Short mmCIF file of C-alpha atoms in Angstrom, two decimals:
data_model
loop_
_atom_site.label_atom_id
_atom_site.label_comp_id
_atom_site.label_asym_id
_atom_site.label_seq_id
_atom_site.Cartn_x
_atom_site.Cartn_y
_atom_site.Cartn_z
CA MET A 156 -57.42 25.11 -0.78
CA LYS A 157 -53.87 25.53 0.41
CA ILE A 158 -51.75 22.66 1.71
CA GLY A 159 -51.99 23.94 5.29
CA GLU A 160 -55.77 23.93 5.22
CA ARG A 161 -55.82 20.49 3.63
CA LEU A 162 -53.47 19.09 6.28
CA LYS A 163 -55.63 20.54 9.06
CA GLU A 164 -58.74 19.08 7.45
CA LYS A 165 -57.18 15.61 7.21
CA ARG A 166 -55.94 15.76 10.81
CA GLN A 167 -59.34 16.73 12.15
CA ALA A 168 -61.04 14.07 10.02
CA ALA A 169 -58.74 11.52 11.64
CA ASN A 170 -59.66 12.87 15.12
CA LEU A 171 -56.04 13.69 15.93
CA SER A 172 -54.73 16.58 17.98
CA GLN A 173 -51.68 18.50 16.78
CA LYS A 174 -49.64 16.86 19.55
CA GLU A 175 -50.74 13.35 18.53
CA LEU A 176 -49.91 13.94 14.87
CA ALA A 177 -46.57 15.51 15.84
CA ASP A 178 -45.66 12.36 17.78
CA ILE A 179 -46.57 10.17 14.80
CA LEU A 180 -44.45 12.26 12.40
CA HIS A 181 -41.63 12.77 14.95
CA VAL A 182 -41.86 16.57 14.81
CA SER A 183 -42.92 19.21 17.33
CA ARG A 184 -46.48 20.41 17.87
CA GLN A 185 -45.35 23.91 16.87
CA THR A 186 -44.20 22.51 13.51
CA ILE A 187 -47.67 21.05 12.87
CA SER A 188 -49.22 24.41 13.79
CA SER A 189 -46.83 26.25 11.46
CA TRP A 190 -47.79 23.99 8.55
CA GLU A 191 -51.51 24.41 9.13
CA VAL A 192 -51.41 28.23 9.23
CA GLY A 193 -49.19 28.33 6.12
CA ARG A 194 -46.00 29.78 7.66
CA THR A 195 -43.93 26.78 6.58
CA TYR A 196 -44.32 23.60 4.53
CA PRO A 197 -43.43 19.99 5.28
CA ASP A 198 -40.60 18.66 3.16
CA LEU A 199 -41.23 16.09 0.44
CA GLU A 200 -40.24 13.11 2.59
CA ILE A 201 -42.74 14.07 5.33
CA LEU A 202 -45.43 14.80 2.73
CA VAL A 203 -45.00 11.26 1.40
CA HIS A 204 -45.29 9.96 4.98
CA ILE A 205 -48.48 12.03 5.55
CA SER A 206 -50.06 10.81 2.28
CA GLU A 207 -49.35 7.20 3.26
CA PHE A 208 -50.68 7.77 6.80
CA TYR A 209 -53.96 9.31 5.58
CA THR A 210 -54.09 6.97 2.55
CA VAL A 211 -54.38 9.97 0.27
CA PRO A 212 -52.54 10.34 -3.06
CA LEU A 213 -49.72 12.85 -2.83
CA ASP A 214 -50.99 14.85 -5.79
CA GLU A 215 -54.33 15.33 -3.99
CA LEU A 216 -52.53 16.94 -1.06
CA LEU A 217 -50.59 19.23 -3.38
CA LYS A 218 -53.21 20.17 -5.98
CA GLU A 219 -54.05 23.86 -6.42
CA ASP A 220 -51.08 24.90 -4.25
CA SER A 221 -48.77 26.27 -6.96
CA THR A 222 -46.42 27.90 -4.46
CA LEU A 223 -45.70 24.63 -2.70
CA LEU A 224 -45.41 22.74 -5.98
CA GLU A 225 -42.83 25.25 -7.23
CA ASP A 226 -40.96 25.09 -3.92
CA ILE A 227 -40.86 21.28 -3.98
CA SER A 228 -39.78 21.33 -7.64
CA GLN A 229 -36.86 23.63 -6.81
CA LYS A 230 -35.86 21.50 -3.84
CA VAL A 231 -35.96 18.34 -5.97
CA LYS A 232 -33.75 20.01 -8.60
CA LYS A 233 -31.31 21.18 -5.93
CA SER A 234 -31.32 17.73 -4.39
CA GLU A 235 -30.55 16.13 -7.76
CA ARG A 236 -27.75 18.61 -8.41
CA ARG A 237 -26.39 17.97 -4.93
CA LYS A 238 -26.45 14.21 -5.53
CA LEU A 239 -24.67 14.66 -8.87
CA MET A 240 -22.04 16.88 -7.27
CA ASN A 241 -21.55 14.35 -4.47
CA ILE A 242 -21.07 11.58 -7.03
CA LEU A 243 -18.56 13.67 -9.00
CA LEU A 244 -16.68 14.65 -5.84
CA SER A 245 -16.61 11.03 -4.72
CA LEU A 246 -15.23 9.94 -8.10
CA MET A 247 -12.59 12.68 -7.96
CA LEU A 248 -11.63 11.64 -4.44
CA VAL A 249 -11.28 8.01 -5.54
CA LEU A 250 -9.18 9.07 -8.55
CA VAL A 251 -6.89 11.28 -6.45
CA SER A 252 -6.55 8.53 -3.86
CA CYS A 253 -5.68 5.94 -6.53
CA LEU A 254 -3.12 8.27 -8.11
CA GLY A 255 -1.63 8.99 -4.70
CA ILE A 256 -1.33 5.29 -3.94
CA TYR A 257 0.14 4.60 -7.40
CA PHE A 258 2.83 7.28 -7.09
CA ALA A 259 3.58 6.23 -3.51
CA VAL A 260 4.09 2.62 -4.65
CA GLN A 261 6.22 3.77 -7.60
CA HIS A 262 8.37 5.90 -5.29
CA TYR A 263 8.72 3.05 -2.80
CA ARG A 264 9.71 0.62 -5.57
CA SER A 265 12.24 3.08 -6.98
CA GLN A 266 13.93 3.34 -3.58
CA MET A 267 14.11 -0.42 -3.00
CA THR A 268 17.49 -2.13 -3.47
CA ASN A 269 18.16 -5.67 -4.64
CA GLU A 270 20.63 -8.14 -3.19
CA SER A 271 23.46 -6.45 -5.12
CA GLY A 272 22.58 -3.03 -3.73
CA LEU A 273 21.07 -1.72 -6.98
CA SER A 274 18.07 0.60 -6.96
CA GLN A 275 15.96 2.13 -9.73
CA ALA A 276 16.73 5.47 -8.09
CA ASP A 277 20.38 4.99 -9.15
CA LEU A 278 19.35 5.91 -12.71
CA PHE A 279 16.17 7.96 -12.33
CA ASN A 280 16.91 11.70 -12.66
CA THR A 281 20.60 11.29 -13.50
CA THR A 282 22.96 12.12 -16.39
CA TRP A 283 25.89 9.97 -17.61
CA GLN A 284 28.67 10.77 -20.07
CA LEU A 285 30.86 8.53 -22.22
CA ASN A 286 33.87 7.35 -20.22
CA PHE A 287 35.34 4.60 -22.44
CA THR A 288 34.49 2.81 -25.66
CA SER A 289 36.36 0.37 -27.87
CA SER A 290 34.34 1.53 -30.88
CA GLN A 291 36.01 3.91 -33.32
CA ASP A 292 32.61 5.06 -34.55
CA ILE A 293 31.31 6.90 -31.52
CA GLU A 294 32.91 10.19 -30.56
CA GLN A 295 30.77 11.13 -27.59
CA SER A 296 27.60 9.93 -25.93
CA ILE A 297 25.43 11.23 -23.08
CA LEU A 298 22.58 9.42 -21.31
CA SER A 299 19.91 11.44 -19.51
CA PHE A 300 17.26 9.68 -17.40
CA ASP A 301 14.20 11.34 -15.92
CA GLN A 302 11.28 9.50 -14.26
CA ASN A 303 9.52 8.61 -17.51
CA SER A 304 12.01 8.66 -20.39
CA ILE A 305 15.62 8.48 -21.51
CA ALA A 306 17.29 11.00 -23.81
CA ILE A 307 20.48 9.93 -25.61
CA PHE A 308 22.85 12.38 -27.28
CA ASN A 309 25.28 10.72 -29.68
CA GLN A 310 27.97 12.12 -31.95
CA TYR A 311 29.75 9.80 -34.32
CA ASN A 312 33.22 9.96 -35.81
CA THR A 313 32.89 9.98 -39.61
CA ARG A 314 36.68 9.75 -39.93
CA ILE A 315 36.86 12.08 -42.92
CA THR A 316 39.80 14.42 -43.43
CA SER A 317 39.61 18.17 -42.90
CA ALA A 318 39.85 18.65 -46.67
CA GLU A 319 36.96 16.26 -47.26
CA SER A 320 34.86 18.00 -44.61
CA ASN A 321 34.79 21.11 -46.83
CA ASN A 322 33.28 19.13 -49.72
CA PRO A 323 29.47 19.08 -49.37
CA LYS A 324 29.12 16.12 -51.75
CA ILE A 325 31.52 13.95 -49.74
CA LEU A 326 29.76 14.95 -46.49
CA GLU A 327 26.36 14.01 -47.94
CA ILE A 328 27.64 10.60 -49.10
CA GLU A 329 29.16 9.92 -45.68
CA LYS A 330 25.94 10.92 -43.90
CA GLU A 331 23.97 8.52 -46.10
CA LYS A 332 26.34 5.70 -45.18
CA TRP A 333 25.93 6.42 -41.48
CA LEU A 334 22.16 6.63 -41.76
CA GLU A 335 22.09 3.23 -43.48
CA ARG A 336 23.82 1.84 -40.40
CA GLY A 337 21.23 3.50 -38.13
CA LEU A 338 23.76 6.02 -36.82
CA GLU A 339 22.81 9.69 -36.70
CA ASN A 340 24.18 12.58 -34.69
CA GLY A 341 21.84 14.29 -32.24
CA VAL A 342 19.33 13.56 -29.48
CA THR A 343 16.82 10.73 -29.45
CA ASN A 344 14.12 10.62 -26.79
CA TYR A 345 12.54 7.32 -25.70
CA SER A 346 9.37 7.41 -23.59
CA ASP A 347 7.72 4.92 -21.22
CA LEU A 348 10.96 4.28 -19.29
CA LYS A 349 11.16 1.12 -17.18
CA ILE A 350 14.10 -0.16 -15.13
CA GLU A 351 14.43 -3.72 -13.86
CA LEU A 352 17.14 -4.94 -11.50
CA VAL A 353 18.84 -8.29 -12.01
CA GLU A 354 21.84 -8.89 -9.75
CA ASP A 355 24.38 -6.18 -10.70
CA THR A 356 22.61 -5.17 -13.92
CA TYR A 357 20.06 -2.48 -14.76
CA ILE A 358 17.75 -3.66 -17.57
CA VAL A 359 16.53 -0.44 -19.17
CA THR A 360 13.61 -0.51 -21.60
CA ALA A 361 11.57 2.24 -23.22
CA TYR A 362 9.46 2.60 -26.33
CA GLY A 363 11.92 1.67 -29.12
CA PHE A 364 14.88 1.17 -26.77
CA SER A 365 16.44 -1.68 -24.80
CA GLN A 366 19.84 -1.89 -23.12
CA LYS A 367 21.53 -3.54 -20.15
CA TYR A 368 23.92 -1.60 -17.93
CA THR A 369 26.24 -3.28 -15.45
CA ARG A 370 27.26 -1.24 -12.41
CA LEU A 371 31.03 -1.09 -12.06
CA SER A 372 30.89 1.44 -9.23
CA ASP A 373 28.53 4.05 -7.79
CA THR A 374 29.50 6.41 -10.61
CA ILE A 375 30.35 4.13 -13.56
CA ILE A 376 28.10 1.81 -15.60
CA LYS A 377 28.87 -0.32 -18.69
CA ASP A 378 26.46 -1.29 -21.46
CA GLN A 379 26.31 -4.59 -23.37
CA ASN A 380 28.78 -3.30 -25.97
CA GLY A 381 31.43 -2.58 -23.35
CA THR A 382 30.90 1.18 -23.51
CA GLU A 383 31.35 2.80 -20.11
CA TYR A 384 29.61 5.91 -18.80
CA PHE A 385 30.39 7.96 -15.71
CA LYS A 386 27.80 9.88 -13.69
CA VAL A 387 28.02 13.63 -14.15
CA ARG A 388 24.78 14.84 -12.56
CA SER A 389 22.12 13.74 -10.11
CA SER A 390 19.47 15.29 -12.34
CA ASP A 391 18.33 14.81 -15.92
CA MET A 392 19.55 17.02 -18.78
CA HIS A 393 16.83 16.43 -21.35
CA ALA A 394 16.26 20.13 -22.03
CA ASP A 395 20.00 20.91 -22.21
CA LEU A 396 20.66 18.08 -24.66
CA HIS A 397 17.87 19.22 -26.95
CA GLN A 398 19.25 22.78 -26.86
CA ILE A 399 22.71 21.47 -27.78
CA ASP A 400 21.18 19.41 -30.58
CA GLU A 401 19.33 22.44 -31.97
CA TYR A 402 22.51 24.53 -31.86
CA VAL A 403 24.55 21.88 -33.70
CA LYS A 404 21.91 21.50 -36.43
CA GLU A 405 21.24 25.23 -36.85
CA GLU A 406 24.96 26.09 -37.04
CA GLY A 407 25.78 23.09 -39.22
CA VAL A 408 28.51 22.01 -36.81
CA GLU A 409 29.96 18.62 -37.74
CA SER A 410 31.88 18.12 -34.50
CA PHE A 411 30.84 19.48 -31.12
CA SER A 412 32.43 18.62 -27.79
CA VAL A 413 30.28 18.40 -24.67
CA ASP A 414 32.10 17.83 -21.41
CA PHE A 415 30.91 17.84 -17.82
CA THR A 416 32.95 17.75 -14.68
CA PRO A 417 31.48 15.24 -12.20
CA SER A 418 30.16 17.03 -9.15
CA GLU A 419 28.63 15.58 -6.00
CA SER A 420 26.67 18.84 -5.50
CA ASN A 421 24.76 18.21 -8.73
#
């Protein structure tokens, strides 16, 4: 017996007209008629309601009707997939929203100024070049800040004569001495950049790096050692510095001058 015939049998046994049953199930009389002649089927939720109303187990209503069972099985699978997709989409929406809020807060914080007029944005995405140093060791230095890291290009003055520079053994000994002091030419990149503002000082920390820079003007900062840097670009130069570093190492250049002309357009 098909589901339609079984539904008609149960309705008649309960002495209900199609209209009366339709009112109980909150559907139209035509819908009841369509079920009973087999044109359509009630969905699973209504079938559960019907089984409870007639006090008949659901499997008794469905038995022997393989077409309906297959249809319900497919609908259940689709429903489960739809629920899973809705959950995944909801999680993605929450994640995107959280990331959006996080980056909005970070941007807002970077634009805020303290009582001395300093802002994290003063250093983010900028490049600074050595302006003055009292040290005889350092020949040139460049600081490059992006949003997440700082790249530092240093070149030190070994103070060896031109004759000594042609002697590989002397050069190797001098390099060892400089390495023992923690001084090495080239670019070092420090990740996880953070900038705190304390009065007229930028406290810059990153993984393996810590330094304080005092603002002397809009374009000049000074570190704790008294070394001054002037702003040469309103953008980072990480990629450029690494290219320069590769060139110096590949060519075996012992001294290489990098100079930038400050430009407001940059």
